PDB file of C-alpha atoms in Angstrom:
ATOM      1  CA  MET L 165      -7.981 -16.099  -4.972  1.00 40.00           C
ATOM      2  CA  LYS L 166      -5.892 -16.221  -1.730  1.00 38.00           C
ATOM      3  CA  ASN L 167      -5.012 -13.158  -0.179  1.00 40.00           C
ATOM      4  CA  ILE L 168      -1.160 -12.474  -1.416  1.00 34.00           C
ATOM      5  CA  ILE L 169       0.445  -9.320  -0.544  1.00 34.00           C
ATOM      6  CA  VAL L 170       2.917  -8.136  -2.868  1.00 35.00           C
ATOM      7  CA  LEU L 171       5.286  -5.486  -1.198  1.00 33.00           C
ATOM      8  CA  CYS L 172       8.191  -3.527  -2.346  1.00 34.00           C
ATOM      9  CA  SER L 173       7.550  -0.159  -0.832  1.00 35.00           C
ATOM     10  CA  THR L 174       4.062  -0.081  -1.006  1.00 37.00           C
ATOM     11  CA  LEU L 175       3.980   2.317   1.545  1.00 36.00           C
ATOM     12  CA  ALA L 176       3.908   5.359   0.099  1.00 35.00           C
ATOM     13  CA  ALA L 177       6.176   8.358   0.532  1.00 35.00           C
ATOM     14  CA  ALA L 178       8.143  11.088  -1.202  1.00 36.00           C
ATOM     15  CA  SER L 179      10.952  12.862  -2.735  1.00 44.00           C
ATOM     16  CA  ALA L 180      14.224  11.635  -2.500  1.00 50.00           C
ATOM     17  CA  VAL L 181      15.124  12.643   0.816  1.00 53.00           C
ATOM     18  CA  HIS L 182      18.040  10.258   1.795  1.00 50.00           C
ATOM     19  CA  ALA L 183      18.863   8.929   5.793  1.00 49.00           C
ATOM     20  CA  ALA L 184      22.502   7.995   6.784  1.00 49.00           C
ATOM     21  CA  GLY L 185      22.151   4.567   5.566  1.00 68.00           C
ATOM     22  CA  ASP L 186      20.942   3.595   1.952  1.00 86.00           C
ATOM     23  CA  THR L 187      17.183   4.285   2.703  1.00 90.00           C
ATOM     24  CA  TYR L 188      15.583   7.078   0.255  1.00 86.00           C
ATOM     25  CA  ILE L 189      12.336   8.221  -0.582  1.00 85.00           C
ATOM     26  CA  LEU L 190      11.151   8.820  -4.142  1.00 84.00           C
ATOM     27  CA  ASN L 191       8.274   9.027  -6.344  1.00 81.00           C
ATOM     28  CA  GLY L 192       5.712   7.755  -3.729  1.00 77.00           C
ATOM     29  CA  GLY L 193       7.922   4.769  -2.504  1.00 85.00           C
ATOM     30  CA  ILE L 194      10.397   3.855   0.552  1.00 91.00           C
ATOM     31  CA  TYR L 195      13.494   2.283  -1.434  1.00 92.00           C
ATOM     32  CA  THR L 196      16.867   0.924  -0.402  1.00 92.00           C
ATOM     33  CA  LYS L 197      19.990   1.345  -2.768  1.00 92.00           C
ATOM     34  CA  GLN L 198      19.038   3.758  -5.574  1.00 92.00           C
ATOM     35  CA  ASN L 199      19.682   2.068  -9.260  1.00 94.00           C
ATOM     36  CA  THR L 200      19.891  -1.714  -8.158  1.00 96.00           C
ATOM     37  CA  TRP L 201      17.612  -4.586  -8.987  1.00 98.00           C
ATOM     38  CA  ILE L 202      15.796  -6.139  -6.062  1.00 97.00           C
ATOM     39  CA  ALA L 203      14.442  -9.334  -5.187  1.00 98.00           C
ATOM     40  CA  GLU L 204      12.691  -9.316  -1.826  1.00 98.00           C
ATOM     41  CA  VAL L 205      10.439 -12.319   0.370  1.00 98.00           C
ATOM     42  CA  GLY L 206       8.960 -12.523   3.653  1.00 98.00           C
ATOM     43  CA  ALA L 207       5.857 -12.718   5.430  1.00 98.00           C
ATOM     44  CA  ALA L 208       3.210 -11.018   7.578  1.00 98.00           C
ATOM     45  CA  GLY L 209       0.481 -11.299  10.019  1.00 97.00           C
ATOM     46  CA  VAL L 210      -2.899  -9.633   8.810  1.00 96.00           C
ATOM     47  CA  SER L 211      -5.950  -8.617  10.643  1.00 96.00           C
ATOM     48  CA  ASP L 212      -9.207 -10.028   8.689  1.00 95.00           C
ATOM     49  CA  LEU L 213     -10.602  -7.193   6.282  1.00 97.00           C
ATOM     50  CA  TYR L 214     -13.361  -9.688   5.578  1.00 97.00           C
ATOM     51  CA  LYS L 215     -15.668 -11.723   7.860  1.00 96.00           C
ATOM     52  CA  GLU L 216     -14.352 -15.518   8.216  1.00 94.00           C
ATOM     53  CA  GLN L 217     -11.308 -14.720   6.286  1.00 92.00           C
ATOM     54  CA  ASP L 218      -8.935 -17.805   5.567  1.00 87.00           C
ATOM     55  CA  ASN L 219      -5.678 -16.480   5.850  1.00 82.00           C
ATOM     56  CA  SER L 220      -4.153 -14.499   8.550  1.00 90.00           C
ATOM     57  CA  VAL L 221      -0.610 -15.273   7.358  1.00 93.00           C
ATOM     58  CA  VAL L 222       0.535 -13.976   4.110  1.00 93.00           C
ATOM     59  CA  PRO L 223       3.548 -14.218   1.900  1.00 95.00           C
ATOM     60  CA  LEU L 224       5.326 -10.965   0.944  1.00 96.00           C
ATOM     61  CA  LEU L 225       7.141 -11.004  -2.476  1.00 97.00           C
ATOM     62  CA  ASN L 226       8.428  -8.563  -4.533  1.00 97.00           C
ATOM     63  CA  PHE L 227      11.016  -8.342  -7.551  1.00 98.00           C
ATOM     64  CA  GLY L 228      12.057  -5.199  -9.863  1.00 97.00           C
ATOM     65  CA  TYR L 229      14.344  -2.109 -10.881  1.00 97.00           C
ATOM     66  CA  HIS L 230      14.639   1.056  -8.693  1.00 96.00           C
ATOM     67  CA  GLY L 231      16.322   3.973 -10.481  1.00 93.00           C
ATOM     68  CA  GLU L 232      17.068   7.584 -10.337  1.00 92.00           C
ATOM     69  CA  ASN L 233      13.778   8.471 -11.565  1.00 94.00           C
ATOM     70  CA  LEU L 234      11.642   5.160 -12.642  1.00 95.00           C
ATOM     71  CA  ASN L 235      10.784   2.003 -10.491  1.00 96.00           C
ATOM     72  CA  VAL L 236       9.283  -0.644 -11.701  1.00 97.00           C
ATOM     73  CA  ASP L 237       8.201  -3.632  -9.307  1.00 97.00           C
ATOM     74  CA  PHE L 238       5.307  -5.845  -8.366  1.00 96.00           C
ATOM     75  CA  SER L 239       3.617  -2.967  -6.536  1.00 93.00           C
ATOM     76  CA  GLY L 240       3.374  -1.145  -9.857  1.00 95.00           C
ATOM     77  CA  ALA L 241       5.506   1.777 -11.541  1.00 97.00           C
ATOM     78  CA  ASN L 242       6.381   5.142 -11.182  1.00 96.00           C
ATOM     79  CA  TYR L 243       8.365   7.891 -12.822  1.00 97.00           C
ATOM     80  CA  ARG L 244       9.370  11.300 -11.832  1.00 96.00           C
ATOM     81  CA  VAL L 245       8.505  13.824 -14.075  1.00 97.00           C
ATOM     82  CA  TYR L 246       9.573  16.778 -12.385  1.00 96.00           C
ATOM     83  CA  GLY L 247      12.339  17.776  -9.761  1.00 95.00           C
ATOM     84  CA  THR L 248      15.708  16.181  -8.529  1.00 92.00           C
ATOM     85  CA  ASP L 249      16.955  14.481  -5.321  1.00 87.00           C
ATOM     86  CA  SER L 250      17.831  17.676  -3.929  1.00 87.00           C
ATOM     87  CA  ASP L 251      14.460  19.670  -4.617  1.00 93.00           C
ATOM     88  CA  TRP L 252      12.034  20.925  -2.175  1.00 93.00           C
ATOM     89  CA  VAL L 253       9.221  19.589  -4.749  1.00 95.00           C
ATOM     90  CA  ASN L 254       8.878  16.698  -6.488  1.00 95.00           C
ATOM     91  CA  LEU L 255       6.145  15.453  -9.067  1.00 97.00           C
ATOM     92  CA  GLY L 256       5.424  12.069 -10.543  1.00 96.00           C
ATOM     93  CA  VAL L 257       2.930   9.655 -12.280  1.00 97.00           C
ATOM     94  CA  ILE L 258       2.137   6.172 -10.898  1.00 97.00           C
ATOM     95  CA  LEU L 259       0.919   3.072 -12.001  1.00 97.00           C
ATOM     96  CA  THR L 260      -0.575   0.779  -9.037  1.00 97.00           C
ATOM     97  CA  THR L 261      -3.673  -1.125  -8.141  1.00 96.00           C
ATOM     98  CA  SER L 262      -6.392  -0.858  -5.282  1.00 95.00           C
ATOM     99  CA  GLY L 263      -4.437  -3.367  -3.657  1.00 93.00           C
ATOM    100  CA  ILE L 264      -7.540  -5.427  -2.627  1.00 95.00           C
ATOM    101  CA  ALA L 265      -9.568  -8.301  -4.604  1.00 96.00           C
ATOM    102  CA  TYR L 266     -11.669 -11.005  -3.260  1.00 96.00           C
ATOM    103  CA  ASP L 267     -13.269 -14.047  -4.775  1.00 93.00           C
ATOM    104  CA  LYS L 268     -15.047 -17.465  -3.073  1.00 84.00           C
ATOM    105  CA  ASP L 269     -11.664 -19.029  -1.726  1.00 89.00           C
ATOM    106  CA  THR L 270     -11.006 -15.144   0.370  1.00 93.00           C
ATOM    107  CA  SER L 271     -14.065 -16.335   2.657  1.00 94.00           C
ATOM    108  CA  ASP L 272     -16.647 -18.690   3.506  1.00 93.00           C
ATOM    109  CA  PHE L 273     -18.605 -15.831   4.765  1.00 95.00           C
ATOM    110  CA  LEU L 274     -18.468 -14.495   0.774  1.00 96.00           C
ATOM    111  CA  LYS L 275     -19.503 -17.301  -0.756  1.00 93.00           C
ATOM    112  CA  GLY L 276     -22.494 -16.452  -3.046  1.00 94.00           C
ATOM    113  CA  MET L 277     -20.968 -12.805  -4.128  1.00 96.00           C
ATOM    114  CA  ASP L 278     -19.473 -12.115  -7.165  1.00 96.00           C
ATOM    115  CA  ASP L 279     -15.541 -11.724  -7.450  1.00 97.00           C
ATOM    116  CA  ARG L 280     -14.326  -8.283  -6.905  1.00 98.00           C
ATOM    117  CA  ASN L 281     -11.192  -7.521  -9.106  1.00 98.00           C
ATOM    118  CA  LEU L 282      -7.630  -6.458  -8.479  1.00 97.00           C
ATOM    119  CA  SER L 283      -7.510  -2.618 -10.581  1.00 98.00           C
ATOM    120  CA  LEU L 284      -5.434  -0.845 -12.450  1.00 98.00           C
ATOM    121  CA  ASP L 285      -5.134   2.611 -11.413  1.00 98.00           C
ATOM    122  CA  LEU L 286      -3.002   5.525 -13.071  1.00 98.00           C
ATOM    123  CA  GLY L 287      -2.638   8.666 -10.969  1.00 98.00           C
ATOM    124  CA  VAL L 288       0.078  11.523  -9.884  1.00 97.00           C
ATOM    125  CA  ASN L 289       1.721  12.147  -6.620  1.00 96.00           C
ATOM    126  CA  ALA L 290       3.494  15.544  -5.428  1.00 94.00           C
ATOM    127  CA  ASP L 291       5.753  15.657  -2.278  1.00 91.00           C
ATOM    128  CA  PHE L 292       7.134  18.138  -0.520  1.00 92.00           C
ATOM    129  CA  ARG L 293       9.953  18.122   1.481  1.00 90.00           C
ATOM    130  CA  VAL L 294       9.666  19.438   5.521  1.00 89.00           C
ATOM    131  CA  GLY L 295      12.158  19.686   7.711  1.00 85.00           C
ATOM    132  CA  THR L 296      13.560  15.940   7.883  1.00 83.00           C
ATOM    133  CA  GLY L 297      10.420  14.831   6.716  1.00 88.00           C
ATOM    134  CA  VAL L 298       8.014  14.747   3.791  1.00 89.00           C
ATOM    135  CA  ILE L 299       4.539  15.351   3.149  1.00 92.00           C
ATOM    136  CA  SER L 300       3.478  13.043  -0.095  1.00 94.00           C
ATOM    137  CA  THR L 301      -0.056  13.654  -1.470  1.00 96.00           C
ATOM    138  CA  TYR L 302      -1.369  11.165  -4.372  1.00 97.00           C
ATOM    139  CA  PHE L 303      -4.505  10.606  -6.782  1.00 98.00           C
ATOM    140  CA  GLN L 304      -5.153   7.430  -8.158  1.00 98.00           C
ATOM    141  CA  HIS L 305      -7.956   6.491 -10.636  1.00 98.00           C
ATOM    142  CA  ASP L 306      -9.188   3.203 -11.992  1.00 98.00           C
ATOM    143  CA  VAL L 307      -8.480   2.818 -15.618  1.00 98.00           C
ATOM    144  CA  SER L 308      -9.621  -0.992 -15.760  1.00 98.00           C
ATOM    145  CA  GLY L 309     -13.058  -0.836 -15.066  1.00 97.00           C
ATOM    146  CA  ALA L 310     -13.001  -2.564 -11.890  1.00 98.00           C
ATOM    147  CA  TYR L 311     -13.926  -0.125  -9.535  1.00 97.00           C
ATOM    148  CA  LYS L 312     -14.342   3.015 -11.750  1.00 97.00           C
ATOM    149  CA  GLY L 313     -13.434   5.520  -8.681  1.00 98.00           C
ATOM    150  CA  TYR L 314     -10.539   6.770  -7.189  1.00 98.00           C
ATOM    151  CA  VAL L 315      -8.666   6.680  -4.217  1.00 98.00           C
ATOM    152  CA  ALA L 316      -6.306   9.923  -2.763  1.00 98.00           C
ATOM    153  CA  GLY L 317      -4.694  10.979   0.249  1.00 96.00           C
ATOM    154  CA  ALA L 318      -1.511  12.656   1.963  1.00 96.00           C
ATOM    155  CA  ARG L 319       1.090  10.883   4.359  1.00 95.00           C
ATOM    156  CA  TYR L 320       3.996  12.355   6.490  1.00 95.00           C
ATOM    157  CA  PHE L 321       7.194  10.503   6.415  1.00 92.00           C
ATOM    158  CA  ASP L 322      10.610  10.698   8.550  1.00 94.00           C
ATOM    159  CA  ILE L 323      13.428   8.851   7.924  1.00 93.00           C
ATOM    160  CA  PHE L 324      15.570   8.378  11.491  1.00 93.00           C
ATOM    161  CA  PRO L 325      18.580   6.383  11.748  1.00 94.00           C
ATOM    162  CA  ILE L 326      19.095   3.795  14.488  1.00 94.00           C
ATOM    163  CA  GLY L 327      22.632   2.904  14.549  1.00 93.00           C
ATOM    164  CA  ASP L 328      23.369   1.110  10.649  1.00 93.00           C
ATOM    165  CA  ALA L 329      19.387   0.930  10.649  1.00 96.00           C
ATOM    166  CA  ASP L 330      16.930   3.490   9.137  1.00 96.00           C
ATOM    167  CA  PHE L 331      13.819   4.019  10.923  1.00 97.00           C
ATOM    168  CA  VAL L 332      10.847   4.996   8.673  1.00 96.00           C
ATOM    169  CA  SER L 333       7.808   6.664  10.680  1.00 96.00           C
ATOM    170  CA  PHE L 334       4.772   7.896   8.959  1.00 95.00           C
ATOM    171  CA  ALA L 335       1.159   8.782   9.348  1.00 96.00           C
ATOM    172  CA  GLY L 336      -1.943   9.389   6.809  1.00 96.00           C
ATOM    173  CA  ILE L 337      -5.313  10.107   5.708  1.00 98.00           C
ATOM    174  CA  MET L 338      -7.104   8.486   2.732  1.00 98.00           C
ATOM    175  CA  LEU L 339     -10.196   9.269   0.932  1.00 98.00           C
ATOM    176  CA  GLN L 340     -11.970   6.369  -1.116  1.00 98.00           C
ATOM    177  CA  SER L 341     -14.499   7.349  -3.181  1.00 98.00           C
ATOM    178  CA  LYS L 342     -17.930   6.002  -3.210  1.00 98.00           C
ATOM    179  CA  ASP L 343     -17.637   3.901  -6.018  1.00 98.00           C
ATOM    180  CA  PHE L 344     -14.395   2.321  -4.757  1.00 98.00           C
ATOM    181  CA  VAL L 345     -16.285   1.589  -1.245  1.00 98.00           C
ATOM    182  CA  ASP L 346     -19.366   0.417  -2.962  1.00 98.00           C
ATOM    183  CA  TYR L 347     -17.412  -2.121  -5.305  1.00 98.00           C
ATOM    184  CA  TYR L 348     -15.482  -3.460  -2.481  1.00 98.00           C
ATOM    185  CA  PHE L 349     -17.517  -3.721   0.517  1.00 98.00           C
ATOM    186  CA  GLY L 350     -21.246  -3.349  -0.667  1.00 98.00           C
ATOM    187  CA  VAL L 351     -23.288  -5.786  -0.897  1.00 98.00           C
ATOM    188  CA  ASN L 352     -25.606  -6.040  -4.184  1.00 97.00           C
ATOM    189  CA  PRO L 353     -29.291  -7.124  -3.797  1.00 97.00           C
ATOM    190  CA  ASN L 354     -28.709 -10.438  -5.540  1.00 96.00           C
ATOM    191  CA  GLU L 355     -25.839 -10.869  -3.409  1.00 96.00           C
ATOM    192  CA  ALA L 356     -27.698 -10.582  -0.060  1.00 96.00           C
ATOM    193  CA  ARG L 357     -28.384 -13.337   2.729  1.00 95.00           C
ATOM    194  CA  VAL L 358     -30.040 -13.708   6.148  1.00 93.00           C
ATOM    195  CA  ASN L 359     -26.673 -12.953   7.782  1.00 93.00           C
ATOM    196  CA  ARG L 360     -25.620 -10.826   5.126  1.00 96.00           C
ATOM    197  CA  PRO L 361     -27.701  -8.142   4.336  1.00 97.00           C
ATOM    198  CA  ALA L 362     -27.983  -5.671   1.272  1.00 98.00           C
ATOM    199  CA  TYR L 363     -25.215  -2.526   1.731  1.00 98.00           C
ATOM    200  CA  THR L 364     -24.301   0.234  -0.720  1.00 97.00           C
ATOM    201  CA  GLY L 365     -21.319   1.758   0.176  1.00 92.00           C
ATOM    202  CA  ASP L 366     -20.792   5.547   0.402  1.00 96.00           C
ATOM    203  CA  SER L 367     -17.363   7.454   0.457  1.00 98.00           C
ATOM    204  CA  SER L 368     -15.172   6.914   2.848  1.00 98.00           C
ATOM    205  CA  VAL L 369     -12.084   8.134   5.263  1.00 98.00           C
ATOM    206  CA  ALA L 370      -9.330   6.209   6.943  1.00 98.00           C
ATOM    207  CA  TYR L 371      -6.309   6.911   8.792  1.00 98.00           C
ATOM    208  CA  GLU L 372      -2.958   5.189   9.257  1.00 97.00           C
ATOM    209  CA  VAL L 373       0.291   5.092  11.308  1.00 98.00           C
ATOM    210  CA  GLY L 374       2.939   2.769  11.190  1.00 96.00           C
ATOM    211  CA  TYR L 375       6.830   2.174  10.712  1.00 97.00           C
ATOM    212  CA  LYS L 376       9.674   0.413   8.221  1.00 97.00           C
ATOM    213  CA  LEU L 377      12.531  -0.478   9.926  1.00 97.00           C
ATOM    214  CA  ILE L 378      15.472  -1.268   7.210  1.00 97.00           C
ATOM    215  CA  TYR L 379      18.661  -3.065   8.551  1.00 96.00           C
ATOM    216  CA  PRO L 380      21.693  -3.831   6.394  1.00 95.00           C
ATOM    217  CA  LEU L 381      23.029  -7.301   6.819  1.00 96.00           C
ATOM    218  CA  SER L 382      25.786  -6.748   3.708  1.00 95.00           C
ATOM    219  CA  ASP L 383      26.207  -4.609   0.935  1.00 93.00           C
ATOM    220  CA  ASN L 384      24.060  -6.519  -0.797  1.00 95.00           C
ATOM    221  CA  TRP L 385      21.272  -7.773   1.957  1.00 97.00           C
ATOM    222  CA  ASN L 386      18.706  -5.994   3.836  1.00 96.00           C
ATOM    223  CA  LEU L 387      16.558  -7.120   6.657  1.00 97.00           C
ATOM    224  CA  THR L 388      13.013  -4.825   7.079  1.00 98.00           C
ATOM    225  CA  GLN L 389      10.488  -5.250   9.649  1.00 98.00           C
ATOM    226  CA  SER L 390       6.976  -3.337   9.046  1.00 98.00           C
ATOM    227  CA  THR L 391       4.325  -2.619  11.059  1.00 98.00           C
ATOM    228  CA  GLN L 392       1.015  -0.376  10.064  1.00 98.00           C
ATOM    229  CA  TYR L 393      -2.480   0.241  11.834  1.00 98.00           C
ATOM    230  CA  THR L 394      -4.909   1.509   9.569  1.00 98.00           C
ATOM    231  CA  ARG L 395      -8.694   2.846  11.390  1.00 98.00           C
ATOM    232  CA  LEU L 396     -11.183   2.009   8.484  1.00 98.00           C
ATOM    233  CA  GLY L 397     -13.803   5.057   7.995  1.00 98.00           C
ATOM    234  CA  ASP L 398     -17.315   4.050   9.273  1.00 97.00           C
ATOM    235  CA  GLU L 399     -18.611   3.632   5.703  1.00 97.00           C
ATOM    236  CA  VAL L 400     -16.290   0.946   5.289  1.00 98.00           C
ATOM    237  CA  ALA L 401     -16.571  -0.702   8.818  1.00 98.00           C
ATOM    238  CA  ASP L 402     -20.496  -0.732   8.845  1.00 97.00           C
ATOM    239  CA  SER L 403     -20.529  -3.060   5.664  1.00 98.00           C
ATOM    240  CA  PRO L 404     -21.659  -6.361   6.818  1.00 98.00           C
ATOM    241  CA  ILE L 405     -19.008  -8.094   5.126  1.00 98.00           C
ATOM    242  CA  VAL L 406     -16.186  -6.058   7.039  1.00 98.00           C
ATOM    243  CA  ASP L 407     -14.731  -7.960   9.859  1.00 97.00           C
ATOM    244  CA  SER L 408     -13.230  -4.664  12.030  1.00 96.00           C
ATOM    245  CA  GLU L 409     -12.799  -1.151  11.497  1.00 97.00           C
ATOM    246  CA  ASP L 410      -9.225  -1.798  13.271  1.00 98.00           C
ATOM    247  CA  GLN L 411      -6.493  -3.211  10.578  1.00 97.00           C
ATOM    248  CA  TRP L 412      -3.266  -4.297  11.608  1.00 97.00           C
ATOM    249  CA  MET L 413      -0.206  -5.560   9.592  1.00 98.00           C
ATOM    250  CA  VAL L 414       3.044  -6.895  10.982  1.00 98.00           C
ATOM    251  CA  GLY L 415       5.355  -8.169   8.654  1.00 98.00           C
ATOM    252  CA  ALA L 416       9.282  -8.785   7.872  1.00 98.00           C
ATOM    253  CA  THR L 417      11.106  -9.491   4.650  1.00 98.00           C
ATOM    254  CA  VAL L 418      14.975  -9.946   3.528  1.00 98.00           C
ATOM    255  CA  ALA L 419      16.005  -8.455   0.575  1.00 98.00           C
ATOM    256  CA  TYR L 420      18.767  -8.870  -2.064  1.00 98.00           C
ATOM    257  CA  HIS L 421      20.235  -5.843  -4.218  1.00 97.00           C
ATOM    258  CA  PHE L 422      22.144  -6.643  -7.088  1.00 97.00           C
TER     259      PHE L 422
END
């Protein structure tokens, strides 16, 4: 399984706050042009999460529909169950994934380890408007039986217009349960090698900051540049299969709305 990032508003956000342009935040996602279909393609450079990871440049792909309350695309689905675009509080339900999976093709260092599968997570988000920004909270639990744990967190987002472009900045904190860390970063005794000792994960806290710059090329076309830095928690970074506690993603996409 090669590393492929599926993109469309994988950065969480909050209730429907609009900037001067077409960018808005809804149901835990950053979106552009409400009530439209989207096709998006691009690429990103990423840090090695796992040691000797094969790919440092990955495609960014997305297709789906973004509506007034319902959004469905390659990143998952979400639905606003309470609130409107003008309310201070919005509540939503989310269907997404862990965002992590690997097999023997991901890294030479992982050869001899069992595959770790992409999960299907069901969760909720609560979003609160604060001044010009939004505090977005979320909780998601694996319902597919992959890692059998949960991920929860909070992010602060702000949309700032720069000419015709919209600049979305964010900072957040994420709690990963023991089951999540142990499944994706643990090493079982039967998987241990001389340079890969057995490791049992524990719950961990990660921090992230970044931005998304969205520039309209026309009524239907947008160009987006994204940058994100994540500082992994010690419980993840100490795993013998993890390359670095400092994780970067820098990418760009072009999107067509119709």
